[in-house]
XYZ file of C-alpha atoms in Angstrom:
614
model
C 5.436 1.891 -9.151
C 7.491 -0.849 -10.020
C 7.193 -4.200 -9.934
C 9.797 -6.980 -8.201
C 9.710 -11.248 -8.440
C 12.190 -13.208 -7.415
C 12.279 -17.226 -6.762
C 14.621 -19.803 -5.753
C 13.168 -23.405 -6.182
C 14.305 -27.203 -7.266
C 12.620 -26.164 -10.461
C 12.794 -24.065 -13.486
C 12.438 -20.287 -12.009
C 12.092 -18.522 -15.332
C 8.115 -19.206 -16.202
C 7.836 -18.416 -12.184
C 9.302 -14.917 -13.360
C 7.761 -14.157 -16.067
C 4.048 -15.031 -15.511
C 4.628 -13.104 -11.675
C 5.821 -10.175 -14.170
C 3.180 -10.387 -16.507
C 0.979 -10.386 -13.240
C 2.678 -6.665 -12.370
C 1.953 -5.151 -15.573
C -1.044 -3.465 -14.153
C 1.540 -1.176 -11.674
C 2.285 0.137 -14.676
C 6.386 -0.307 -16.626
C 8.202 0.814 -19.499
C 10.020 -1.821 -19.662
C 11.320 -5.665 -17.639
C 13.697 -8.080 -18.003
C 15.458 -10.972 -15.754
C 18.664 -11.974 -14.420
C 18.958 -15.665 -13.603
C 22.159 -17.669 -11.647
C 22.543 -20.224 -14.306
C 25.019 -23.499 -13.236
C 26.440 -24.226 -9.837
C 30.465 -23.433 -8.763
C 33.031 -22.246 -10.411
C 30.820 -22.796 -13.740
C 27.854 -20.451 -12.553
C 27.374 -17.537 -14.320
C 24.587 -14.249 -14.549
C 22.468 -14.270 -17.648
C 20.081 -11.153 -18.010
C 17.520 -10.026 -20.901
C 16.414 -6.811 -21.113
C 13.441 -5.178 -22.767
C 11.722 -1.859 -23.155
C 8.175 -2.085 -24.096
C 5.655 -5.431 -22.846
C 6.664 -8.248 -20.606
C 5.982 -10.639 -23.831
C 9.116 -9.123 -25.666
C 11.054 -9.838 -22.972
C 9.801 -12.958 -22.983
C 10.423 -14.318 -26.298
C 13.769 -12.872 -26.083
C 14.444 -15.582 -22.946
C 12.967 -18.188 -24.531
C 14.802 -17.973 -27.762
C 18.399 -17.757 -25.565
C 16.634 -20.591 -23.590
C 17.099 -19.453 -20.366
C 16.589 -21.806 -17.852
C 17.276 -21.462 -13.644
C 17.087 -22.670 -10.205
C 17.293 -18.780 -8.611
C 16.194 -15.322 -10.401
C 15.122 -12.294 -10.104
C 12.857 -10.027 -12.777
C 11.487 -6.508 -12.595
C 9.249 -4.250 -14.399
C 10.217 -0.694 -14.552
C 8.760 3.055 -14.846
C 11.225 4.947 -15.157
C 12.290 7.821 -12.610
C 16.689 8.303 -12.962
C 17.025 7.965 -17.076
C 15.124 7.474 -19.896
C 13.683 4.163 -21.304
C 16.168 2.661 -22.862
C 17.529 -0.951 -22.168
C 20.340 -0.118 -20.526
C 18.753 1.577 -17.544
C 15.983 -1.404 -17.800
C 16.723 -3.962 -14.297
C 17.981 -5.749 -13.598
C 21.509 -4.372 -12.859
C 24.694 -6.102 -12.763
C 27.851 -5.306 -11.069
C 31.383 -7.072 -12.387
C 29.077 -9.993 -14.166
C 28.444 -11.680 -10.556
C 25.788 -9.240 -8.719
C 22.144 -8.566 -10.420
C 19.734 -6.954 -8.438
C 16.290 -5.503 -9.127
C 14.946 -2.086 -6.763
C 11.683 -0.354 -6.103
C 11.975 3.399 -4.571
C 14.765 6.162 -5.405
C 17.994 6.708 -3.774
C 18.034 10.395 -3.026
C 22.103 10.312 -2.331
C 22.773 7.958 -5.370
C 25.124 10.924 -6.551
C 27.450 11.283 -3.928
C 27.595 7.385 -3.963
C 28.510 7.423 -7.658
C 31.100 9.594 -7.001
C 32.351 7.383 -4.545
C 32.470 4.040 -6.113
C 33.938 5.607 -9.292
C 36.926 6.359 -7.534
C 36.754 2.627 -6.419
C 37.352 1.514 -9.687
C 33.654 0.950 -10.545
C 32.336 1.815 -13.744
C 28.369 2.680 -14.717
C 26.517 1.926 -17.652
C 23.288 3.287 -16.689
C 21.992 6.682 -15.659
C 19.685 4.472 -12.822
C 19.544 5.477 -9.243
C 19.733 1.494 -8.978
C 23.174 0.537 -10.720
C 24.611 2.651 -7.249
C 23.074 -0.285 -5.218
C 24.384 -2.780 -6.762
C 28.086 -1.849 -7.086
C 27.661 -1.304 -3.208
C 26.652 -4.053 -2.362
C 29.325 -5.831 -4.776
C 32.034 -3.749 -2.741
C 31.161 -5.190 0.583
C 30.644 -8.758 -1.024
C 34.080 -8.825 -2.309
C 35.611 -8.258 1.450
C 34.317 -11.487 2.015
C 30.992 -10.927 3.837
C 27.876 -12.708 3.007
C 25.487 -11.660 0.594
C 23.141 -10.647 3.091
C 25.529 -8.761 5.274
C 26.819 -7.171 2.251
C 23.401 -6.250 1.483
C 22.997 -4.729 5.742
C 25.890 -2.829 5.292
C 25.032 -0.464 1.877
C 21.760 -0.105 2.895
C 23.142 1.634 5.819
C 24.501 3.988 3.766
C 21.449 4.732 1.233
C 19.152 7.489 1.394
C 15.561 7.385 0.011
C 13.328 4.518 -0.706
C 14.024 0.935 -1.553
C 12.998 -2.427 -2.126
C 15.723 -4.899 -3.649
C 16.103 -8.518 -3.935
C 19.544 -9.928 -4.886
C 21.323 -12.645 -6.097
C 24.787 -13.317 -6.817
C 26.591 -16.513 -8.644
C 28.973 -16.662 -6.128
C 26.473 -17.921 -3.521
C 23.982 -19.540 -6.144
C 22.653 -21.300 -3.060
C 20.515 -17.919 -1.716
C 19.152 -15.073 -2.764
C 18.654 -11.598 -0.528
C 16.399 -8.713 0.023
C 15.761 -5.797 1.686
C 12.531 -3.138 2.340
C 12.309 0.888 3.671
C 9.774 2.737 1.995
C 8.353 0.400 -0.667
C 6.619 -2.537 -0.378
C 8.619 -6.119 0.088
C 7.344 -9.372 0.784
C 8.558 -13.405 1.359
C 6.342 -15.807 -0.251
C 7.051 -19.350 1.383
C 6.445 -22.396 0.015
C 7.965 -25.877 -0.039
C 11.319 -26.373 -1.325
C 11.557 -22.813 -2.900
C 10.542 -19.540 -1.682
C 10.072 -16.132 -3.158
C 10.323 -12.720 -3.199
C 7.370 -9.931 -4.655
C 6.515 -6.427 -4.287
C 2.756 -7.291 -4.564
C 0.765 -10.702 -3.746
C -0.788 -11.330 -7.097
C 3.151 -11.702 -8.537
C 3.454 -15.282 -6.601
C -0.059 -16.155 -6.164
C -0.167 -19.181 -8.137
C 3.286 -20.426 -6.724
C 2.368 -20.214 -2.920
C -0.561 -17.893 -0.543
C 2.156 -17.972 2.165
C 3.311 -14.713 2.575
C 5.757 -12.328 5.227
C 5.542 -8.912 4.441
C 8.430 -7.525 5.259
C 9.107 -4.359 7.493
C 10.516 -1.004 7.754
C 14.494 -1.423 7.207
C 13.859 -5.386 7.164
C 16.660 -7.489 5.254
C 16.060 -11.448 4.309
C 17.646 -14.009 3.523
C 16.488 -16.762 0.764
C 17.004 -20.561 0.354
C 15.619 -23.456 -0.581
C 14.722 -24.651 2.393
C 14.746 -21.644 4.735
C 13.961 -17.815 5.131
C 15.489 -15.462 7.645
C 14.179 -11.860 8.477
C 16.367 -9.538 9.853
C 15.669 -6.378 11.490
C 17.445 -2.681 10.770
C 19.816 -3.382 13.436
C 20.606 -6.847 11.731
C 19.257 -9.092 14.410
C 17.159 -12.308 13.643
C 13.764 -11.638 13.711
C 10.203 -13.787 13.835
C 7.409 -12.213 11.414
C 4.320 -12.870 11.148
C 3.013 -15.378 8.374
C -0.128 -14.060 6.762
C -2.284 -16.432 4.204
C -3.394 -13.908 1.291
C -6.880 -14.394 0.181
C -6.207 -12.866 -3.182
C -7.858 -15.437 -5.765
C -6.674 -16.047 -9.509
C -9.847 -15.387 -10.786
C -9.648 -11.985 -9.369
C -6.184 -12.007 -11.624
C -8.366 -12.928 -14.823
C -10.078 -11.098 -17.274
C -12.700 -13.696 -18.111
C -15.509 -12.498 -20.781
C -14.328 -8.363 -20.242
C -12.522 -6.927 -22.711
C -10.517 -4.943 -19.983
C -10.202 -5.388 -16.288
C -11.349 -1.881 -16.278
C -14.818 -2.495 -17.523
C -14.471 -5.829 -15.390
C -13.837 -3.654 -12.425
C -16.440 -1.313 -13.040
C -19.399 -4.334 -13.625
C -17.874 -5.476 -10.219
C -19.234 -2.882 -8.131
C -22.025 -4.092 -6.913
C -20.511 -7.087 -5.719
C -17.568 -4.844 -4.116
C -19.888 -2.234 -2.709
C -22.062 -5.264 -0.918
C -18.937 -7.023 0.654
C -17.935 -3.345 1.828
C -20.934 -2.596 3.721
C -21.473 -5.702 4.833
C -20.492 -5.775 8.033
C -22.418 -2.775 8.229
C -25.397 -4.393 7.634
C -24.699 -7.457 9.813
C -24.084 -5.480 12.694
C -27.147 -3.008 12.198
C -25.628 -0.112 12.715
C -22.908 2.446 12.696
C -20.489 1.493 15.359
C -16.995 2.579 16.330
C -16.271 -1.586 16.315
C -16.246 -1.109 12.784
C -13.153 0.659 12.423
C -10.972 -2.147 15.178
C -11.163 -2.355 18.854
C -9.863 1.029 20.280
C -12.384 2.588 18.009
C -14.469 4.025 20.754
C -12.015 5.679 23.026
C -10.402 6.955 19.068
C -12.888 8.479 17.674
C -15.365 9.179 21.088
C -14.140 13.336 21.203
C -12.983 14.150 18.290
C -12.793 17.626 17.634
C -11.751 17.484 13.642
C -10.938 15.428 11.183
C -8.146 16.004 9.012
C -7.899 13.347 5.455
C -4.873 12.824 3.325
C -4.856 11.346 -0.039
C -3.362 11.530 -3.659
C -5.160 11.075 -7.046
C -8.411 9.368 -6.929
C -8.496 8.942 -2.953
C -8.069 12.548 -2.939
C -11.617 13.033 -4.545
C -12.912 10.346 -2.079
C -12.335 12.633 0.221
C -13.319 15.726 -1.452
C -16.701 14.714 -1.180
C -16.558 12.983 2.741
C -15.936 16.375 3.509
C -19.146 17.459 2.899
C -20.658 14.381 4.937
C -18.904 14.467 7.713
C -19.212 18.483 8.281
C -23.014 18.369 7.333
C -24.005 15.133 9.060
C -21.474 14.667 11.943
C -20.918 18.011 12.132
C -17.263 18.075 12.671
C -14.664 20.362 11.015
C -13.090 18.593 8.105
C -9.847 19.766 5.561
C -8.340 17.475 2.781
C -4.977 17.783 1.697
C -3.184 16.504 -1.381
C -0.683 14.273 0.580
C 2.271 15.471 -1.017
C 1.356 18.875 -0.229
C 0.512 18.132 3.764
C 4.299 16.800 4.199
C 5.612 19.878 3.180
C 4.014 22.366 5.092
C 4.015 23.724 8.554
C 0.855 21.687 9.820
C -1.392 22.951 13.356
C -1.350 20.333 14.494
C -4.473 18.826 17.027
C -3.967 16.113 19.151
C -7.920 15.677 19.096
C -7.685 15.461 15.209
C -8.532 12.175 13.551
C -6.222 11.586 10.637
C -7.699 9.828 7.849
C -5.128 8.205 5.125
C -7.072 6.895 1.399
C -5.227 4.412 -0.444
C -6.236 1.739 -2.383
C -2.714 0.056 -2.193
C -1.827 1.046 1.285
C 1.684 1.852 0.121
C 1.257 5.101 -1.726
C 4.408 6.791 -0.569
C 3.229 10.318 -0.216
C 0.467 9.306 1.982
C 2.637 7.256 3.914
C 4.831 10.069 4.183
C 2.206 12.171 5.158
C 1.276 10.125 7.671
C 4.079 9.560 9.716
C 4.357 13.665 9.667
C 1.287 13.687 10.987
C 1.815 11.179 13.621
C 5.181 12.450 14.151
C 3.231 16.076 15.317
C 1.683 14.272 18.081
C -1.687 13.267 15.837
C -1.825 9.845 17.204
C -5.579 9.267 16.275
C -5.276 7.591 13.009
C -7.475 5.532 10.555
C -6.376 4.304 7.332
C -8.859 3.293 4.362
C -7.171 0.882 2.194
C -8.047 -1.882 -0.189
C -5.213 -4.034 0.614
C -4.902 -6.010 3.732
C -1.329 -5.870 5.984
C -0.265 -3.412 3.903
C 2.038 -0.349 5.343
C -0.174 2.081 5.960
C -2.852 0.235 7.545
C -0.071 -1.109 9.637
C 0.843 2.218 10.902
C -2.334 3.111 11.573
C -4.302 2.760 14.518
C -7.603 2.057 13.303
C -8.379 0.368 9.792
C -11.303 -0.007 7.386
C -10.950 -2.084 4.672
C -12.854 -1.762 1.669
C -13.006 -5.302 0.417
C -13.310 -3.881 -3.178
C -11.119 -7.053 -4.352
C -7.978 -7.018 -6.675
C -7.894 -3.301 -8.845
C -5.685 -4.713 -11.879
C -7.093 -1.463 -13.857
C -4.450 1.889 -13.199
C -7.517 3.683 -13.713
C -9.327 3.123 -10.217
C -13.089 2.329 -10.359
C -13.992 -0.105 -7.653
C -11.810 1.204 -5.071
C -12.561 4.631 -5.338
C -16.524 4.259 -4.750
C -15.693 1.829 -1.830
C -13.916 4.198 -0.243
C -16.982 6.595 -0.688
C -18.826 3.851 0.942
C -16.123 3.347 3.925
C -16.079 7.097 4.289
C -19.512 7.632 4.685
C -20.146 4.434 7.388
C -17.585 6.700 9.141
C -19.466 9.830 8.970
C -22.436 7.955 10.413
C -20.330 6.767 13.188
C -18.873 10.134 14.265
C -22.036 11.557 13.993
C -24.080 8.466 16.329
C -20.796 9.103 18.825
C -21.874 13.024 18.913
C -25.327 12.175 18.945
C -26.366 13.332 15.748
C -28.005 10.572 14.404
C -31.198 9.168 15.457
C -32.605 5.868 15.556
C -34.779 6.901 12.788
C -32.609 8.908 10.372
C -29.634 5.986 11.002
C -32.325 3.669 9.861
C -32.899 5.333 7.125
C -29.033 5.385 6.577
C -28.915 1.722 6.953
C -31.421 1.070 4.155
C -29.698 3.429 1.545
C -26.958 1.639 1.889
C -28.586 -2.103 1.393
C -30.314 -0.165 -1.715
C -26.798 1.272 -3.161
C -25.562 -1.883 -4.867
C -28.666 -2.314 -6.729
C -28.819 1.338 -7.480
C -25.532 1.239 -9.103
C -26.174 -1.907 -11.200
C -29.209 0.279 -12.403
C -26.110 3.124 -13.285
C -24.105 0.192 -14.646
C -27.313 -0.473 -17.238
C -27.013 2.889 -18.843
C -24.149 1.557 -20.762
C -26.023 1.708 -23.916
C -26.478 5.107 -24.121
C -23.029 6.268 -22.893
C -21.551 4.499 -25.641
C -23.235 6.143 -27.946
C -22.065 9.429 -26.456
C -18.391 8.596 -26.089
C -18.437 7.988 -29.941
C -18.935 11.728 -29.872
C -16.309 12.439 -27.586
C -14.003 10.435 -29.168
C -12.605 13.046 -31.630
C -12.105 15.667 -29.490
C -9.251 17.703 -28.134
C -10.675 18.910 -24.254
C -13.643 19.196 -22.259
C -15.380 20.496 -19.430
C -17.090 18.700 -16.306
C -19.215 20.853 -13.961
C -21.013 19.597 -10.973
C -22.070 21.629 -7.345
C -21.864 20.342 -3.753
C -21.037 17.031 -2.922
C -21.085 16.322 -6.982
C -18.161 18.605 -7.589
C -15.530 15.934 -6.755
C -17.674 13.346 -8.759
C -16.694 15.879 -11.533
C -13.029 16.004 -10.821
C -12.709 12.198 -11.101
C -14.607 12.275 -14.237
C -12.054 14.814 -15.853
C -9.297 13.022 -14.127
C -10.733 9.244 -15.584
C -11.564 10.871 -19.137
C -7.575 12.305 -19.169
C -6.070 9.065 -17.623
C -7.404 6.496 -20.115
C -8.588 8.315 -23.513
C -5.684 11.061 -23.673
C -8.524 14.082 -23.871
C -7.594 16.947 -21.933
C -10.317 17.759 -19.315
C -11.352 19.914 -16.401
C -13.723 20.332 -13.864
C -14.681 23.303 -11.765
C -17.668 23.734 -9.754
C -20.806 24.994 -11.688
C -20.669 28.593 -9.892
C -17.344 29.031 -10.926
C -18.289 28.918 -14.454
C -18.635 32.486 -15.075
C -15.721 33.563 -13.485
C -12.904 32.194 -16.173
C -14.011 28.931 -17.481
C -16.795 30.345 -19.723
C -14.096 31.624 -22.018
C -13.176 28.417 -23.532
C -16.741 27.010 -24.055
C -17.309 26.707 -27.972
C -18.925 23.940 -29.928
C -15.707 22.140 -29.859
C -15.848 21.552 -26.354
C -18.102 19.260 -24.636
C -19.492 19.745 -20.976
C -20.200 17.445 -18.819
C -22.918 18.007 -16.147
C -23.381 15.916 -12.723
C -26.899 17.568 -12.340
C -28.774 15.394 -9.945
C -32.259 16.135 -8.125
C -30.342 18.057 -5.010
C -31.250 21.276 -3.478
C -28.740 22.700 -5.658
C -30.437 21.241 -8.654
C -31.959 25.232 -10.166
C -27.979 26.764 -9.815
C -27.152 23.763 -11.860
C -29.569 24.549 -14.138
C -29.002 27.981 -14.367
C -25.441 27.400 -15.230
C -26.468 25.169 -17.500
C -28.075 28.084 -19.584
C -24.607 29.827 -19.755
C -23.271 27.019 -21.567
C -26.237 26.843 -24.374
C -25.946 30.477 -24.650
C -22.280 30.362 -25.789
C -22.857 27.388 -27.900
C -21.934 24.935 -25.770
C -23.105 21.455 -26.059
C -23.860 19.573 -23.065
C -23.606 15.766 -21.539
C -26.240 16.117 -18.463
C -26.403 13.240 -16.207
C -29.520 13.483 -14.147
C -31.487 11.650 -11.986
C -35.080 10.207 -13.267
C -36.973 13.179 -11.642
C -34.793 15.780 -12.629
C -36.863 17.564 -15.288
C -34.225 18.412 -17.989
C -35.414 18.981 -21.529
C -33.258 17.794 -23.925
C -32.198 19.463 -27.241
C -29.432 20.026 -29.997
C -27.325 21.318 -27.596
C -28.519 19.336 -24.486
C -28.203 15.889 -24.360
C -29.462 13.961 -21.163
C -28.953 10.363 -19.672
C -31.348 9.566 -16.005
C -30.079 7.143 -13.462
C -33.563 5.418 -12.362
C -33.779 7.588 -9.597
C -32.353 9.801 -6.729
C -30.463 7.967 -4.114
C -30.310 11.073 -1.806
C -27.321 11.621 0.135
C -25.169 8.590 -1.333
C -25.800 10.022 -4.518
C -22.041 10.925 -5.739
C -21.351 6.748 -5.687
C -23.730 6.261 -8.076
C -22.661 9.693 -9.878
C -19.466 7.861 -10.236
C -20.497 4.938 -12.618
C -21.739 6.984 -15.667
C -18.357 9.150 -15.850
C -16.488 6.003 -15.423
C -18.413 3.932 -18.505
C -17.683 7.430 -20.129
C -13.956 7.666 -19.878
C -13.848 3.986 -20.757
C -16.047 3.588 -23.623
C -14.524 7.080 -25.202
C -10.689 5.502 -24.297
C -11.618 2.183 -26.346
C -13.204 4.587 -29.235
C -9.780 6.131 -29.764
C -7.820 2.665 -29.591
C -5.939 3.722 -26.175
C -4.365 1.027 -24.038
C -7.263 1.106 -21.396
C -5.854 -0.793 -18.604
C -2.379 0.475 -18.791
C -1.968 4.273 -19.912
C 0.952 5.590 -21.351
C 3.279 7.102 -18.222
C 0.913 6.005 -15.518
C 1.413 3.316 -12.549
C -1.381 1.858 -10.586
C 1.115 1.345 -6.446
C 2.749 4.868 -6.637
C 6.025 4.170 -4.704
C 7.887 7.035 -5.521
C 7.878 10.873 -4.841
């Protein structure tokens, strides 16, 4: 949730730092600062600033103590272990020669405290972090290295952790280290760096190594070495990222969330187009053991958080209807923790837009660990861990998601999800030539049929001005449009601070109902389906309590509007893909009713976009 830079070059560091901070302030912080080796031998000394609140205070604070360095390290923070407050902001020093900066938590971080105390080491923060860094200080000052200081405490830390080091003893390198959270080497000529995401170094060097499980590395000018968790030199693989800077910029948007939301029709038509170039649904989609994976699978089993967790919601009813195949979908933090049946012939499907949410990660390797080998991972971010440790991958190619608020990546994973369905269900035999042509147009019609969504704009603005002033609200929707109503809740809460639920239309009338008033709007996902007259009919339990209503409907729908009943028509009904175009209105929604109440759209209070932690 955190974010992590680090550079050592023949030039300033410090703008490196800050502008690959400023380019983490989408993860979502509280607050960032730097620590920088400033002078060379027995003159070299640790600088650090510290701020809570935006990278740009911290910034001004470094320029006006003009801090300028060949080797640094910077950090954004959310805090997890103590409040936000500057002293618990990172980086952390140990003794005025040791900063370091750390992703993850440190579940034993007690027990170490306790320890180091009686070593003489004093702690002026409440962090899970400041533990690391007096550790690795202990083993530096027997003499070791800096990166076999750094091997030996991360031996004895439990939890999660990505770290990058430096120390002015050694100004000459800089060290880091990766289990849990994400970690990468950016290489470039004459300086290198460290990141916990891509876009942090992007405009320093595309050269990247992303580090592994229990990987340490160590940092010069002129050379990187990766070592593995048993501390032997290792060769990684060197990956060229194809994330752009323009992807990084706002241009004419107001807010890379309403960027990211005009950008779906560009992001659905690079997801499905390999789809469409291959004309058809075939297991080669999802990598090259796809056929013997997926060829007899008896269920499917998906694991997600958040948004991803909705994505999945609403495969379910896909991939049971259409490929007929038993489907569940857990909360991922939930799946880890129970006592799983497990089903060797299950294919486990992880949802992440990152591909480093921890609790699916987590969830994962329980899975896997149960003998569920079968594994697919639908992620927006290439090389990333969970792709990695999955067998089979489908990326969603929905482009950089700078918004916390996901748009883009959660109705390309609709998209992914469904060109799975229509695989399983061609490998069972339950999909004709006819009805997977039929398939194969809807989805050459989708991005076109969510630029018409994306042209309702107009109208929803004028609604959210409505919203605006209130306290909750209510979304309904039936089927395969029930999850489209939990992400609207969950996107109207996120962004614009009103409370809101959703509950399926039938379960109106069994608890709901009581808190419907004039005060509190309801929002209905009410397209042409066969479910379209229950809809209706719950819709008439709302009016007759006083309820006023927020219908989105298709262009066929029939729905007379009325003081209580207002009504906005996509163009028409896109049949079974109909929850990704379902999703746009109740996005523009959230958004436009966030910026009516002067919220900070992109970044909401106590949210992170890469959720590292547990």
């Amino acid at each position: 949730m955190c974010g992590i830079v680090g550079a050592i070059a023949d030039r300033d560091v410090v703008p490196v730092l800050i502008e690959g901070l400023k380019r983490l302030e989408y993860r979502g912080y509280d607050s960032a600062g730097i620590a920088v080796v400033d002078g060379d031998g027995a003159s070299a000394s640790v600088r650090r600033v510290r701020r809570t609140g935006r990278v740009a205070e911290m910034e001004a604070a470094a320029q006006a103590e003009k801090f300028v360095a060949r080797l640094g390290i910077g950090h954004t923070r959310w805090a997890t272990h103590g409040g936000v407050t500057e002293c618990n902001a990172h980086p952390h020093i140990s003794h005025d020669e040791l900063a370091l900066v750390h992703n993850g938590i440190i579940e034993n971080h007690e027990e170490q405290r306790e320890r180091l105390r009686a070593l003489g080491y004093a702690f002026e923060s409440q962090t899970d972090t400041e533990v690391i860094a007096h550790l690795i200080h202990h083993y530096r000052s027997r003499g070791t290295s800096l990166v076999v200081a750094v091997q030996q405490a991360v031996r004895e830390l439990k939890g999660a952790y990505a770290i990058a080091v430096v120390d002015k003893r050694d100004p000459s390198r800089m060290a880091a280290a990766r289990m849990g959270c994400p970690l990468l080497v950016g290489l470039g000529e004459g300086e290198h760096f460290v990141a916990s995401d891509v876009s942090a170094i992007v405009s320093a060097t595309r050269r990247v190594i992303f580090l592994e499980e229990g990987d340490t590395a160590e940092l010069t000018r002129d050379h990187v070495q990766v070592f593995d968790a048993d501390g032997q030199p290792v060769e990684r693989e060197v990956h060229v990222s194809d994330v752009s800077l323009a992807s990084l910029e706002l241009g004419p948007y107001r807010h890379f969330m309403q960027k990211e939301i005009h950008e779906q029709p560009r992001a659905v038509a690079d997801t499905i187009e390999a789809v469409i170039d291959n004309q058809g649904f075939s297991p080669a989609l999802f990598g090259d053991d796809a056929g013997s994976v997926l060829r007899d699978v008896e269920a499917v089993q998906i694991l997600a958080c958040g948004t991803s967790y909705y994505a999945g919601l609403t495969a379910r009813y896909w991939i049971e209807a259409i490929a007929g195949v038993p489907c569940a979908v857990d909360i991922a933090s939930e799946y880890r923790y129970r006592d799983v049946v497990a089903n060797p012939k299950q294919l486990v499907v992880t949802i992440s837009q990152s591909g480093e949410t921890l609790d699916t990660m987590e969830a994962l390797k329980y899975a896997k660990s149960l003998g569920q080998q079968r594994t697919l991972s639908i992620c927006n971010v290439p090389e990333s861990a969970i792709p990695r440790a999955s067998k089979l991958v489908y990326y969603t190619r929905a482009g950089a998601e700078i918004g916390v608020a996901s748009t883009k990546a959660f109705t390309t994973q609709l998209v992914a999800l469904f060109t799975l369905t229509c695989t399983l269900a061609r490998l069972r035999g339950r999909l004709s030539d006819e009805q997977e042509a039929a398939y194969l147009e809807a989805l050459r019609q989708l991005p076109g049929s969510i630029q018409h969504a994306l042209n309702l704009e107009p109208q929803i603005v004028a609604w959210s001005e409505r919203f605006a002033p209130k306290h909750h609200a209510l979304f309904l929707g039936r089927g395969m449009h029930y999850p489209i109503a939990l992400e609207g809740a969950l996107k109207l809460k996120e962004i614009s601070y009103i409370h809101a639920e959703a509950y399926p239309a039938g379960e109106l009338k069994h608890g709901p109902l009581a808190l419907v008033d004039a005060e509190m709007p309801v929002v209905v996902i009410a397209p042409n389906d066969a479910l379209l007259e229950k809809v209706k009919s719950n819709i008439q339990e709302v009016r007759a309590r006083g309820g006023e209503m927020y219908v989105f409907a298709d262009a066929d729908s029939h729905f007379g509007e009325s003081d209580q009943v207002n009504v906005i028509r996509t163009p028409r009904h896109v049949g079974v893909l109909s929850p990704v175009v379902h999703s746009i209105p109740v996005q523009l929604l959230a958004y436009h009713a966030a910026l009516a109440r002067g919220t900070d759209v992109d970044k909401p209070r106590n949210l992170a976009k890469s959720v590292t932690v547990e």
